[in-house]
């Protein structure tokens, strides 16, 4: 099976929710950890298709401004919604978003630990299924899912392959895609690149020594980590 054939098999058809897929690729247990773009355009039909997945928690990694501009839609779905911004506001004085993508990934590694650890804690306490998303489900979601996959023992090559699935999931395999941000400004979304994810994971290890230490530093417990490993590998 080629990489692209594997990519196509991983996506779920949820109307108006892009890049929706089960993050438990490889040896990991499916049906517990999902990832996607925002639910801001979720339709009643999309909600009907989501319901059988039994998602208990939706974790939104976007900023306050992004959430205010395009809140998630629920259409009667019965799940807990948790807002856990992984990055500061776009024009935060202390940590403004860099224009360089590699610098952005380093910033995510430096300031996003609280949101990532909160996602791990929620999966441990609620048992899943959970859905993790940001705006398009590529960068912030990509790093969060990669950390959880690493925690569960997924090989680095599989983690990277899953991260890169966002390109066909968003049409980025055909090149950059224009988008409008929460302030109405026009930007271009560039394809995911393995080196960007590796930059963030390397920065985490540089700062904390290991993924495990990173999660413990930001509020996850040893019990949380053990529970998540068991959930995703049992």
mmCIF file with all atom_site columns, C-alpha atoms in Angstrom:
data_model
loop_
_atom_site.group_PDB
_atom_site.id
_atom_site.type_symbol
_atom_site.label_atom_id
_atom_site.label_alt_id
_atom_site.label_comp_id
_atom_site.label_asym_id
_atom_site.label_entity_id
_atom_site.label_seq_id
_atom_site.pdbx_PDB_ins_code
_atom_site.Cartn_x
_atom_site.Cartn_y
_atom_site.Cartn_z
_atom_site.occupancy
_atom_site.B_iso_or_equiv
_atom_site.pdbx_formal_charge
_atom_site.auth_seq_id
_atom_site.auth_comp_id
_atom_site.auth_asym_id
_atom_site.auth_atom_id
_atom_site.pdbx_PDB_model_num
ATOM 1   C CA . UNK A 1 1   ? 0.000   0.000  0.000  1.00 0.00 ? 1   UNK A CA 1
ATOM 2   C CA . UNK A 1 2   ? 1.415   3.405  -0.924 1.00 0.00 ? 2   UNK A CA 1
ATOM 3   C CA . UNK A 1 3   ? 1.499   6.351  1.485  1.00 0.00 ? 3   UNK A CA 1
ATOM 4   C CA . UNK A 1 4   ? -1.264  8.095  -0.436 1.00 0.00 ? 4   UNK A CA 1
ATOM 5   C CA . UNK A 1 5   ? -3.521  5.002  -0.403 1.00 0.00 ? 5   UNK A CA 1
ATOM 6   C CA . UNK A 1 6   ? -3.042  4.768  3.357  1.00 0.00 ? 6   UNK A CA 1
ATOM 7   C CA . UNK A 1 7   ? -3.863  8.481  3.680  1.00 0.00 ? 7   UNK A CA 1
ATOM 8   C CA . UNK A 1 8   ? -7.153  8.108  1.824  1.00 0.00 ? 8   UNK A CA 1
ATOM 9   C CA . UNK A 1 9   ? -8.216  5.158  3.966  1.00 0.00 ? 9   UNK A CA 1
ATOM 10  C CA . UNK A 1 10  ? -7.796  7.202  7.152  1.00 0.00 ? 10  UNK A CA 1
ATOM 11  C CA . UNK A 1 11  ? -10.294 10.002 6.463  1.00 0.00 ? 11  UNK A CA 1
ATOM 12  C CA . UNK A 1 12  ? -13.903 10.055 7.655  1.00 0.00 ? 12  UNK A CA 1
ATOM 13  C CA . UNK A 1 13  ? -16.586 11.813 5.637  1.00 0.00 ? 13  UNK A CA 1
ATOM 14  C CA . UNK A 1 14  ? -18.033 14.453 7.969  1.00 0.00 ? 14  UNK A CA 1
ATOM 15  C CA . UNK A 1 15  ? -19.665 17.197 5.875  1.00 0.00 ? 15  UNK A CA 1
ATOM 16  C CA . UNK A 1 16  ? -17.996 20.603 6.232  1.00 0.00 ? 16  UNK A CA 1
ATOM 17  C CA . UNK A 1 17  ? -15.399 19.314 8.718  1.00 0.00 ? 17  UNK A CA 1
ATOM 18  C CA . UNK A 1 18  ? -12.085 19.029 6.953  1.00 0.00 ? 18  UNK A CA 1
ATOM 19  C CA . UNK A 1 19  ? -9.193  16.713 7.719  1.00 0.00 ? 19  UNK A CA 1
ATOM 20  C CA . UNK A 1 20  ? -11.222 14.431 10.020 1.00 0.00 ? 20  UNK A CA 1
ATOM 21  C CA . UNK A 1 21  ? -9.584  11.122 10.848 1.00 0.00 ? 21  UNK A CA 1
ATOM 22  C CA . UNK A 1 22  ? -8.815  8.611  13.552 1.00 0.00 ? 22  UNK A CA 1
ATOM 23  C CA . UNK A 1 23  ? -5.379  9.431  14.986 1.00 0.00 ? 23  UNK A CA 1
ATOM 24  C CA . UNK A 1 24  ? -4.797  5.864  16.185 1.00 0.00 ? 24  UNK A CA 1
ATOM 25  C CA . UNK A 1 25  ? -2.771  4.758  13.199 1.00 0.00 ? 25  UNK A CA 1
ATOM 26  C CA . UNK A 1 26  ? -0.319  1.881  13.116 1.00 0.00 ? 26  UNK A CA 1
ATOM 27  C CA . UNK A 1 27  ? -0.483  -0.328 16.197 1.00 0.00 ? 27  UNK A CA 1
ATOM 28  C CA . UNK A 1 28  ? -2.630  2.065  18.226 1.00 0.00 ? 28  UNK A CA 1
ATOM 29  C CA . UNK A 1 29  ? -6.198  1.231  19.209 1.00 0.00 ? 29  UNK A CA 1
ATOM 30  C CA . UNK A 1 30  ? -8.762  2.993  17.002 1.00 0.00 ? 30  UNK A CA 1
ATOM 31  C CA . UNK A 1 31  ? -11.912 4.771  18.099 1.00 0.00 ? 31  UNK A CA 1
ATOM 32  C CA . UNK A 1 32  ? -10.471 6.743  21.024 1.00 0.00 ? 32  UNK A CA 1
ATOM 33  C CA . UNK A 1 33  ? -8.528  9.662  19.574 1.00 0.00 ? 33  UNK A CA 1
ATOM 34  C CA . UNK A 1 34  ? -9.745  11.700 16.605 1.00 0.00 ? 34  UNK A CA 1
ATOM 35  C CA . UNK A 1 35  ? -8.361  14.818 14.949 1.00 0.00 ? 35  UNK A CA 1
ATOM 36  C CA . UNK A 1 36  ? -9.797  17.383 12.562 1.00 0.00 ? 36  UNK A CA 1
ATOM 37  C CA . UNK A 1 37  ? -10.126 20.979 11.525 1.00 0.00 ? 37  UNK A CA 1
ATOM 38  C CA . UNK A 1 38  ? -12.570 23.275 13.319 1.00 0.00 ? 38  UNK A CA 1
ATOM 39  C CA . UNK A 1 39  ? -16.234 22.357 13.757 1.00 0.00 ? 39  UNK A CA 1
ATOM 40  C CA . UNK A 1 40  ? -17.282 25.940 12.954 1.00 0.00 ? 40  UNK A CA 1
ATOM 41  C CA . UNK A 1 41  ? -19.024 24.851 9.745  1.00 0.00 ? 41  UNK A CA 1
ATOM 42  C CA . UNK A 1 42  ? -20.459 21.599 11.108 1.00 0.00 ? 42  UNK A CA 1
ATOM 43  C CA . UNK A 1 43  ? -23.900 20.935 9.647  1.00 0.00 ? 43  UNK A CA 1
ATOM 44  C CA . UNK A 1 44  ? -26.796 18.946 11.146 1.00 0.00 ? 44  UNK A CA 1
ATOM 45  C CA . UNK A 1 45  ? -25.927 16.153 8.711  1.00 0.00 ? 45  UNK A CA 1
ATOM 46  C CA . UNK A 1 46  ? -22.304 16.279 9.873  1.00 0.00 ? 46  UNK A CA 1
ATOM 47  C CA . UNK A 1 47  ? -23.455 16.060 13.486 1.00 0.00 ? 47  UNK A CA 1
ATOM 48  C CA . UNK A 1 48  ? -25.598 13.043 12.580 1.00 0.00 ? 48  UNK A CA 1
ATOM 49  C CA . UNK A 1 49  ? -22.540 11.306 11.145 1.00 0.00 ? 49  UNK A CA 1
ATOM 50  C CA . UNK A 1 50  ? -20.395 12.243 14.132 1.00 0.00 ? 50  UNK A CA 1
ATOM 51  C CA . UNK A 1 51  ? -22.826 10.919 16.728 1.00 0.00 ? 51  UNK A CA 1
ATOM 52  C CA . UNK A 1 52  ? -22.097 7.181  16.262 1.00 0.00 ? 52  UNK A CA 1
ATOM 53  C CA . UNK A 1 53  ? -18.432 7.823  17.098 1.00 0.00 ? 53  UNK A CA 1
ATOM 54  C CA . UNK A 1 54  ? -19.488 8.516  20.689 1.00 0.00 ? 54  UNK A CA 1
ATOM 55  C CA . UNK A 1 55  ? -17.113 11.443 21.143 1.00 0.00 ? 55  UNK A CA 1
ATOM 56  C CA . UNK A 1 56  ? -17.197 12.507 24.782 1.00 0.00 ? 56  UNK A CA 1
ATOM 57  C CA . UNK A 1 57  ? -14.906 15.524 24.629 1.00 0.00 ? 57  UNK A CA 1
ATOM 58  C CA . UNK A 1 58  ? -13.941 18.077 21.984 1.00 0.00 ? 58  UNK A CA 1
ATOM 59  C CA . UNK A 1 59  ? -10.686 19.894 22.703 1.00 0.00 ? 59  UNK A CA 1
ATOM 60  C CA . UNK A 1 60  ? -10.288 23.164 20.799 1.00 0.00 ? 60  UNK A CA 1
ATOM 61  C CA . UNK A 1 61  ? -6.678  24.392 20.574 1.00 0.00 ? 61  UNK A CA 1
ATOM 62  C CA . UNK A 1 62  ? -7.486  27.724 18.901 1.00 0.00 ? 62  UNK A CA 1
ATOM 63  C CA . UNK A 1 63  ? -7.004  31.167 20.405 1.00 0.00 ? 63  UNK A CA 1
ATOM 64  C CA . UNK A 1 64  ? -9.769  33.195 22.036 1.00 0.00 ? 64  UNK A CA 1
ATOM 65  C CA . UNK A 1 65  ? -9.964  35.451 18.967 1.00 0.00 ? 65  UNK A CA 1
ATOM 66  C CA . UNK A 1 66  ? -10.298 32.479 16.611 1.00 0.00 ? 66  UNK A CA 1
ATOM 67  C CA . UNK A 1 67  ? -13.027 30.998 18.771 1.00 0.00 ? 67  UNK A CA 1
ATOM 68  C CA . UNK A 1 68  ? -14.928 34.280 18.914 1.00 0.00 ? 68  UNK A CA 1
ATOM 69  C CA . UNK A 1 69  ? -14.757 34.674 15.125 1.00 0.00 ? 69  UNK A CA 1
ATOM 70  C CA . UNK A 1 70  ? -15.839 31.108 14.322 1.00 0.00 ? 70  UNK A CA 1
ATOM 71  C CA . UNK A 1 71  ? -17.227 29.133 17.282 1.00 0.00 ? 71  UNK A CA 1
ATOM 72  C CA . UNK A 1 72  ? -17.722 25.391 17.021 1.00 0.00 ? 72  UNK A CA 1
ATOM 73  C CA . UNK A 1 73  ? -21.193 24.184 16.104 1.00 0.00 ? 73  UNK A CA 1
ATOM 74  C CA . UNK A 1 74  ? -22.706 21.255 18.008 1.00 0.00 ? 74  UNK A CA 1
ATOM 75  C CA . UNK A 1 75  ? -26.256 20.664 16.687 1.00 0.00 ? 75  UNK A CA 1
ATOM 76  C CA . UNK A 1 76  ? -27.333 18.733 19.752 1.00 0.00 ? 76  UNK A CA 1
ATOM 77  C CA . UNK A 1 77  ? -24.239 16.538 20.089 1.00 0.00 ? 77  UNK A CA 1
ATOM 78  C CA . UNK A 1 78  ? -23.712 15.484 23.681 1.00 0.00 ? 78  UNK A CA 1
ATOM 79  C CA . UNK A 1 79  ? -20.050 16.110 24.444 1.00 0.00 ? 79  UNK A CA 1
ATOM 80  C CA . UNK A 1 80  ? -17.943 18.215 26.775 1.00 0.00 ? 80  UNK A CA 1
ATOM 81  C CA . UNK A 1 81  ? -16.241 21.145 25.066 1.00 0.00 ? 81  UNK A CA 1
ATOM 82  C CA . UNK A 1 82  ? -12.829 22.227 26.389 1.00 0.00 ? 82  UNK A CA 1
ATOM 83  C CA . UNK A 1 83  ? -11.049 25.310 25.124 1.00 0.00 ? 83  UNK A CA 1
ATOM 84  C CA . UNK A 1 84  ? -7.284  24.827 25.551 1.00 0.00 ? 84  UNK A CA 1
ATOM 85  C CA . UNK A 1 85  ? -5.396  27.445 23.490 1.00 0.00 ? 85  UNK A CA 1
ATOM 86  C CA . UNK A 1 86  ? -2.025  26.032 22.474 1.00 0.00 ? 86  UNK A CA 1
ATOM 87  C CA . UNK A 1 87  ? -0.651  29.361 21.233 1.00 0.00 ? 87  UNK A CA 1
ATOM 88  C CA . UNK A 1 88  ? -1.089  32.873 22.639 1.00 0.00 ? 88  UNK A CA 1
ATOM 89  C CA . UNK A 1 89  ? -3.171  35.379 20.727 1.00 0.00 ? 89  UNK A CA 1
ATOM 90  C CA . UNK A 1 90  ? -1.772  36.117 17.285 1.00 0.00 ? 90  UNK A CA 1
ATOM 91  C CA . UNK A 1 91  ? -0.441  39.559 18.251 1.00 0.00 ? 91  UNK A CA 1
ATOM 92  C CA . UNK A 1 92  ? 0.503   38.805 21.855 1.00 0.00 ? 92  UNK A CA 1
ATOM 93  C CA . UNK A 1 93  ? 3.235   41.232 22.981 1.00 0.00 ? 93  UNK A CA 1
ATOM 94  C CA . UNK A 1 94  ? 5.395   38.599 24.638 1.00 0.00 ? 94  UNK A CA 1
ATOM 95  C CA . UNK A 1 95  ? 4.932   35.790 22.122 1.00 0.00 ? 95  UNK A CA 1
ATOM 96  C CA . UNK A 1 96  ? 3.662   37.100 18.758 1.00 0.00 ? 96  UNK A CA 1
ATOM 97  C CA . UNK A 1 97  ? 3.222   34.462 16.089 1.00 0.00 ? 97  UNK A CA 1
ATOM 98  C CA . UNK A 1 98  ? 6.348   34.312 13.897 1.00 0.00 ? 98  UNK A CA 1
ATOM 99  C CA . UNK A 1 99  ? 6.009   34.520 10.132 1.00 0.00 ? 99  UNK A CA 1
ATOM 100 C CA . UNK A 1 100 ? 8.548   31.708 9.734  1.00 0.00 ? 100 UNK A CA 1
ATOM 101 C CA . UNK A 1 101 ? 6.963   28.255 10.056 1.00 0.00 ? 101 UNK A CA 1
ATOM 102 C CA . UNK A 1 102 ? 9.948   26.674 11.793 1.00 0.00 ? 102 UNK A CA 1
ATOM 103 C CA . UNK A 1 103 ? 9.933   29.468 14.370 1.00 0.00 ? 103 UNK A CA 1
ATOM 104 C CA . UNK A 1 104 ? 6.204   28.898 14.875 1.00 0.00 ? 104 UNK A CA 1
ATOM 105 C CA . UNK A 1 105 ? 6.807   25.222 15.602 1.00 0.00 ? 105 UNK A CA 1
ATOM 106 C CA . UNK A 1 106 ? 9.532   26.090 18.096 1.00 0.00 ? 106 UNK A CA 1
ATOM 107 C CA . UNK A 1 107 ? 7.115   28.518 19.748 1.00 0.00 ? 107 UNK A CA 1
ATOM 108 C CA . UNK A 1 108 ? 4.429   25.819 19.940 1.00 0.00 ? 108 UNK A CA 1
ATOM 109 C CA . UNK A 1 109 ? 6.922   23.554 21.699 1.00 0.00 ? 109 UNK A CA 1
ATOM 110 C CA . UNK A 1 110 ? 7.891   26.306 24.130 1.00 0.00 ? 110 UNK A CA 1
ATOM 111 C CA . UNK A 1 111 ? 4.442   27.596 25.121 1.00 0.00 ? 111 UNK A CA 1
ATOM 112 C CA . UNK A 1 112 ? 1.969   24.825 24.244 1.00 0.00 ? 112 UNK A CA 1
ATOM 113 C CA . UNK A 1 113 ? 2.780   22.287 26.934 1.00 0.00 ? 113 UNK A CA 1
ATOM 114 C CA . UNK A 1 114 ? -0.191  23.165 29.112 1.00 0.00 ? 114 UNK A CA 1
ATOM 115 C CA . UNK A 1 115 ? -2.691  22.488 26.322 1.00 0.00 ? 115 UNK A CA 1
ATOM 116 C CA . UNK A 1 116 ? -0.996  19.243 25.296 1.00 0.00 ? 116 UNK A CA 1
ATOM 117 C CA . UNK A 1 117 ? -0.829  17.961 28.876 1.00 0.00 ? 117 UNK A CA 1
ATOM 118 C CA . UNK A 1 118 ? -4.477  18.943 29.436 1.00 0.00 ? 118 UNK A CA 1
ATOM 119 C CA . UNK A 1 119 ? -5.412  16.835 26.413 1.00 0.00 ? 119 UNK A CA 1
ATOM 120 C CA . UNK A 1 120 ? -3.531  13.866 27.876 1.00 0.00 ? 120 UNK A CA 1
ATOM 121 C CA . UNK A 1 121 ? -5.225  14.361 31.251 1.00 0.00 ? 121 UNK A CA 1
ATOM 122 C CA . UNK A 1 122 ? -8.652  14.484 29.641 1.00 0.00 ? 122 UNK A CA 1
ATOM 123 C CA . UNK A 1 123 ? -8.050  11.312 27.664 1.00 0.00 ? 123 UNK A CA 1
ATOM 124 C CA . UNK A 1 124 ? -6.839  9.606  30.845 1.00 0.00 ? 124 UNK A CA 1
ATOM 125 C CA . UNK A 1 125 ? -9.772  10.747 32.981 1.00 0.00 ? 125 UNK A CA 1
ATOM 126 C CA . UNK A 1 126 ? -12.568 10.431 30.433 1.00 0.00 ? 126 UNK A CA 1
ATOM 127 C CA . UNK A 1 127 ? -11.323 7.370  28.639 1.00 0.00 ? 127 UNK A CA 1
ATOM 128 C CA . UNK A 1 128 ? -12.228 8.777  25.233 1.00 0.00 ? 128 UNK A CA 1
ATOM 129 C CA . UNK A 1 129 ? -13.263 9.031  22.582 1.00 0.00 ? 129 UNK A CA 1
ATOM 130 C CA . UNK A 1 130 ? -11.968 12.594 22.256 1.00 0.00 ? 130 UNK A CA 1
ATOM 131 C CA . UNK A 1 131 ? -11.635 14.897 19.266 1.00 0.00 ? 131 UNK A CA 1
ATOM 132 C CA . UNK A 1 132 ? -8.723  17.351 19.087 1.00 0.00 ? 132 UNK A CA 1
ATOM 133 C CA . UNK A 1 133 ? -8.819  20.246 16.637 1.00 0.00 ? 133 UNK A CA 1
ATOM 134 C CA . UNK A 1 134 ? -7.443  23.692 15.914 1.00 0.00 ? 134 UNK A CA 1
ATOM 135 C CA . UNK A 1 135 ? -8.288  25.778 12.839 1.00 0.00 ? 135 UNK A CA 1
ATOM 136 C CA . UNK A 1 136 ? -7.344  23.321 10.099 1.00 0.00 ? 136 UNK A CA 1
ATOM 137 C CA . UNK A 1 137 ? -6.055  20.419 12.187 1.00 0.00 ? 137 UNK A CA 1
ATOM 138 C CA . UNK A 1 138 ? -2.523  20.581 10.818 1.00 0.00 ? 138 UNK A CA 1
ATOM 139 C CA . UNK A 1 139 ? -0.033  22.388 13.075 1.00 0.00 ? 139 UNK A CA 1
ATOM 140 C CA . UNK A 1 140 ? -1.288  22.724 16.657 1.00 0.00 ? 140 UNK A CA 1
ATOM 141 C CA . UNK A 1 141 ? -3.325  19.573 16.343 1.00 0.00 ? 141 UNK A CA 1
ATOM 142 C CA . UNK A 1 142 ? -0.423  17.876 14.572 1.00 0.00 ? 142 UNK A CA 1
ATOM 143 C CA . UNK A 1 143 ? 1.973   18.538 17.443 1.00 0.00 ? 143 UNK A CA 1
ATOM 144 C CA . UNK A 1 144 ? -0.548  17.543 20.124 1.00 0.00 ? 144 UNK A CA 1
ATOM 145 C CA . UNK A 1 145 ? -1.384  14.272 18.399 1.00 0.00 ? 145 UNK A CA 1
ATOM 146 C CA . UNK A 1 146 ? 2.290   13.529 17.721 1.00 0.00 ? 146 UNK A CA 1
ATOM 147 C CA . UNK A 1 147 ? 3.114   13.870 21.424 1.00 0.00 ? 147 UNK A CA 1
ATOM 148 C CA . UNK A 1 148 ? 0.278   11.498 22.392 1.00 0.00 ? 148 UNK A CA 1
ATOM 149 C CA . UNK A 1 149 ? 1.296   9.023  19.699 1.00 0.00 ? 149 UNK A CA 1
ATOM 150 C CA . UNK A 1 150 ? 4.886   9.148  20.937 1.00 0.00 ? 150 UNK A CA 1
ATOM 151 C CA . UNK A 1 151 ? 3.681   8.582  24.489 1.00 0.00 ? 151 UNK A CA 1
ATOM 152 C CA . UNK A 1 152 ? 1.813   5.489  23.313 1.00 0.00 ? 152 UNK A CA 1
ATOM 153 C CA . UNK A 1 153 ? 4.919   4.113  21.615 1.00 0.00 ? 153 UNK A CA 1
ATOM 154 C CA . UNK A 1 154 ? 4.093   4.711  17.956 1.00 0.00 ? 154 UNK A CA 1
ATOM 155 C CA . UNK A 1 155 ? 7.288   4.611  15.852 1.00 0.00 ? 155 UNK A CA 1
ATOM 156 C CA . UNK A 1 156 ? 8.630   7.966  14.691 1.00 0.00 ? 156 UNK A CA 1
ATOM 157 C CA . UNK A 1 157 ? 8.087   7.087  11.034 1.00 0.00 ? 157 UNK A CA 1
ATOM 158 C CA . UNK A 1 158 ? 4.380   6.399  11.642 1.00 0.00 ? 158 UNK A CA 1
ATOM 159 C CA . UNK A 1 159 ? 3.984   9.595  13.662 1.00 0.00 ? 159 UNK A CA 1
ATOM 160 C CA . UNK A 1 160 ? 5.474   11.595 10.811 1.00 0.00 ? 160 UNK A CA 1
ATOM 161 C CA . UNK A 1 161 ? 3.352   9.807  8.224  1.00 0.00 ? 161 UNK A CA 1
ATOM 162 C CA . UNK A 1 162 ? 0.173   10.579 10.143 1.00 0.00 ? 162 UNK A CA 1
ATOM 163 C CA . UNK A 1 163 ? 1.200   14.223 10.511 1.00 0.00 ? 163 UNK A CA 1
ATOM 164 C CA . UNK A 1 164 ? 1.720   14.488 6.741  1.00 0.00 ? 164 UNK A CA 1
ATOM 165 C CA . UNK A 1 165 ? -1.790  13.139 6.032  1.00 0.00 ? 165 UNK A CA 1
ATOM 166 C CA . UNK A 1 166 ? -3.051  16.657 6.642  1.00 0.00 ? 166 UNK A CA 1
ATOM 167 C CA . UNK A 1 167 ? -1.765  17.604 3.189  1.00 0.00 ? 167 UNK A CA 1
ATOM 168 C CA . UNK A 1 168 ? -4.289  15.522 1.217  1.00 0.00 ? 168 UNK A CA 1
ATOM 169 C CA . UNK A 1 169 ? -6.845  16.163 3.966  1.00 0.00 ? 169 UNK A CA 1
ATOM 170 C CA . UNK A 1 170 ? -6.682  19.879 3.261  1.00 0.00 ? 170 UNK A CA 1
ATOM 171 C CA . UNK A 1 171 ? -5.848  19.864 -0.424 1.00 0.00 ? 171 UNK A CA 1
ATOM 172 C CA . UNK A 1 172 ? -2.319  21.013 0.386  1.00 0.00 ? 172 UNK A CA 1
ATOM 173 C CA . UNK A 1 173 ? -0.822  18.147 -1.605 1.00 0.00 ? 173 UNK A CA 1
ATOM 174 C CA . UNK A 1 174 ? -1.634  20.338 -4.614 1.00 0.00 ? 174 UNK A CA 1
ATOM 175 C CA . UNK A 1 175 ? 0.164   23.374 -3.180 1.00 0.00 ? 175 UNK A CA 1
ATOM 176 C CA . UNK A 1 176 ? -0.508  26.298 -0.787 1.00 0.00 ? 176 UNK A CA 1
ATOM 177 C CA . UNK A 1 177 ? -4.131  27.196 -0.039 1.00 0.00 ? 177 UNK A CA 1
ATOM 178 C CA . UNK A 1 178 ? -5.356  30.741 0.731  1.00 0.00 ? 178 UNK A CA 1
ATOM 179 C CA . UNK A 1 179 ? -7.389  31.390 3.884  1.00 0.00 ? 179 UNK A CA 1
ATOM 180 C CA . UNK A 1 180 ? -8.825  34.280 5.880  1.00 0.00 ? 180 UNK A CA 1
ATOM 181 C CA . UNK A 1 181 ? -7.780  34.604 9.527  1.00 0.00 ? 181 UNK A CA 1
ATOM 182 C CA . UNK A 1 182 ? -9.899  35.647 12.508 1.00 0.00 ? 182 UNK A CA 1
ATOM 183 C CA . UNK A 1 183 ? -9.198  39.333 11.758 1.00 0.00 ? 183 UNK A CA 1
ATOM 184 C CA . UNK A 1 184 ? -10.303 39.114 8.129  1.00 0.00 ? 184 UNK A CA 1
ATOM 185 C CA . UNK A 1 185 ? -6.737  39.179 6.781  1.00 0.00 ? 185 UNK A CA 1
ATOM 186 C CA . UNK A 1 186 ? -5.677  37.004 3.870  1.00 0.00 ? 186 UNK A CA 1
ATOM 187 C CA . UNK A 1 187 ? -2.906  34.422 4.296  1.00 0.00 ? 187 UNK A CA 1
ATOM 188 C CA . UNK A 1 188 ? -1.625  31.300 2.615  1.00 0.00 ? 188 UNK A CA 1
ATOM 189 C CA . UNK A 1 189 ? -1.548  27.888 4.319  1.00 0.00 ? 189 UNK A CA 1
ATOM 190 C CA . UNK A 1 190 ? 1.525   25.914 3.316  1.00 0.00 ? 190 UNK A CA 1
ATOM 191 C CA . UNK A 1 191 ? 1.810   22.117 3.152  1.00 0.00 ? 191 UNK A CA 1
ATOM 192 C CA . UNK A 1 192 ? 2.907   20.246 6.251  1.00 0.00 ? 192 UNK A CA 1
ATOM 193 C CA . UNK A 1 193 ? 6.587   19.303 6.225  1.00 0.00 ? 193 UNK A CA 1
ATOM 194 C CA . UNK A 1 194 ? 8.165   16.599 8.348  1.00 0.00 ? 194 UNK A CA 1
ATOM 195 C CA . UNK A 1 195 ? 11.072  18.846 9.357  1.00 0.00 ? 195 UNK A CA 1
ATOM 196 C CA . UNK A 1 196 ? 8.694   21.301 11.046 1.00 0.00 ? 196 UNK A CA 1
ATOM 197 C CA . UNK A 1 197 ? 7.229   18.642 13.308 1.00 0.00 ? 197 UNK A CA 1
ATOM 198 C CA . UNK A 1 198 ? 10.705  17.334 14.057 1.00 0.00 ? 198 UNK A CA 1
ATOM 199 C CA . UNK A 1 199 ? 11.793  20.871 14.964 1.00 0.00 ? 199 UNK A CA 1
ATOM 200 C CA . UNK A 1 200 ? 9.047   21.083 17.603 1.00 0.00 ? 200 UNK A CA 1
ATOM 201 C CA . UNK A 1 201 ? 9.712   17.631 19.029 1.00 0.00 ? 201 UNK A CA 1
ATOM 202 C CA . UNK A 1 202 ? 13.457  18.316 19.143 1.00 0.00 ? 202 UNK A CA 1
ATOM 203 C CA . UNK A 1 203 ? 12.788  21.602 20.955 1.00 0.00 ? 203 UNK A CA 1
ATOM 204 C CA . UNK A 1 204 ? 10.660  19.764 23.534 1.00 0.00 ? 204 UNK A CA 1
ATOM 205 C CA . UNK A 1 205 ? 13.473  17.310 24.156 1.00 0.00 ? 205 UNK A CA 1
ATOM 206 C CA . UNK A 1 206 ? 16.004  20.136 24.317 1.00 0.00 ? 206 UNK A CA 1
ATOM 207 C CA . UNK A 1 207 ? 13.979  21.936 26.979 1.00 0.00 ? 207 UNK A CA 1
ATOM 208 C CA . UNK A 1 208 ? 12.735  18.942 28.991 1.00 0.00 ? 208 UNK A CA 1
ATOM 209 C CA . UNK A 1 209 ? 14.901  15.971 28.114 1.00 0.00 ? 209 UNK A CA 1
ATOM 210 C CA . UNK A 1 210 ? 12.016  13.782 26.961 1.00 0.00 ? 210 UNK A CA 1
ATOM 211 C CA . UNK A 1 211 ? 8.371   13.813 25.920 1.00 0.00 ? 211 UNK A CA 1
ATOM 212 C CA . UNK A 1 212 ? 7.459   12.198 29.242 1.00 0.00 ? 212 UNK A CA 1
ATOM 213 C CA . UNK A 1 213 ? 9.230   14.912 31.250 1.00 0.00 ? 213 UNK A CA 1
ATOM 214 C CA . UNK A 1 214 ? 7.545   17.589 29.108 1.00 0.00 ? 214 UNK A CA 1
ATOM 215 C CA . UNK A 1 215 ? 4.090   16.242 29.956 1.00 0.00 ? 215 UNK A CA 1
ATOM 216 C CA . UNK A 1 216 ? 4.894   15.828 33.654 1.00 0.00 ? 216 UNK A CA 1
ATOM 217 C CA . UNK A 1 217 ? 6.279   19.372 33.824 1.00 0.00 ? 217 UNK A CA 1
ATOM 218 C CA . UNK A 1 218 ? 3.010   20.746 32.441 1.00 0.00 ? 218 UNK A CA 1
ATOM 219 C CA . UNK A 1 219 ? 0.631   18.988 34.810 1.00 0.00 ? 219 UNK A CA 1
ATOM 220 C CA . UNK A 1 220 ? 0.130   15.415 33.637 1.00 0.00 ? 220 UNK A CA 1
ATOM 221 C CA . UNK A 1 221 ? 0.798   12.724 36.227 1.00 0.00 ? 221 UNK A CA 1
ATOM 222 C CA . UNK A 1 222 ? 2.563   9.382  35.913 1.00 0.00 ? 222 UNK A CA 1
ATOM 223 C CA . UNK A 1 223 ? -0.866  7.784  36.363 1.00 0.00 ? 223 UNK A CA 1
ATOM 224 C CA . UNK A 1 224 ? -2.238  9.846  33.447 1.00 0.00 ? 224 UNK A CA 1
ATOM 225 C CA . UNK A 1 225 ? 0.597   8.719  31.193 1.00 0.00 ? 225 UNK A CA 1
ATOM 226 C CA . UNK A 1 226 ? 0.214   5.068  32.154 1.00 0.00 ? 226 UNK A CA 1
ATOM 227 C CA . UNK A 1 227 ? -3.545  5.215  31.593 1.00 0.00 ? 227 UNK A CA 1
ATOM 228 C CA . UNK A 1 228 ? -3.210  6.779  28.136 1.00 0.00 ? 228 UNK A CA 1
ATOM 229 C CA . UNK A 1 229 ? -0.572  4.261  27.098 1.00 0.00 ? 229 UNK A CA 1
ATOM 230 C CA . UNK A 1 230 ? -2.874  1.434  28.174 1.00 0.00 ? 230 UNK A CA 1
ATOM 231 C CA . UNK A 1 231 ? -5.935  2.927  26.499 1.00 0.00 ? 231 UNK A CA 1
ATOM 232 C CA . UNK A 1 232 ? -4.209  3.308  23.151 1.00 0.00 ? 232 UNK A CA 1
ATOM 233 C CA . UNK A 1 233 ? -2.344  0.015  23.127 1.00 0.00 ? 233 UNK A CA 1
ATOM 234 C CA . UNK A 1 234 ? -4.622  -2.494 24.917 1.00 0.00 ? 234 UNK A CA 1
#
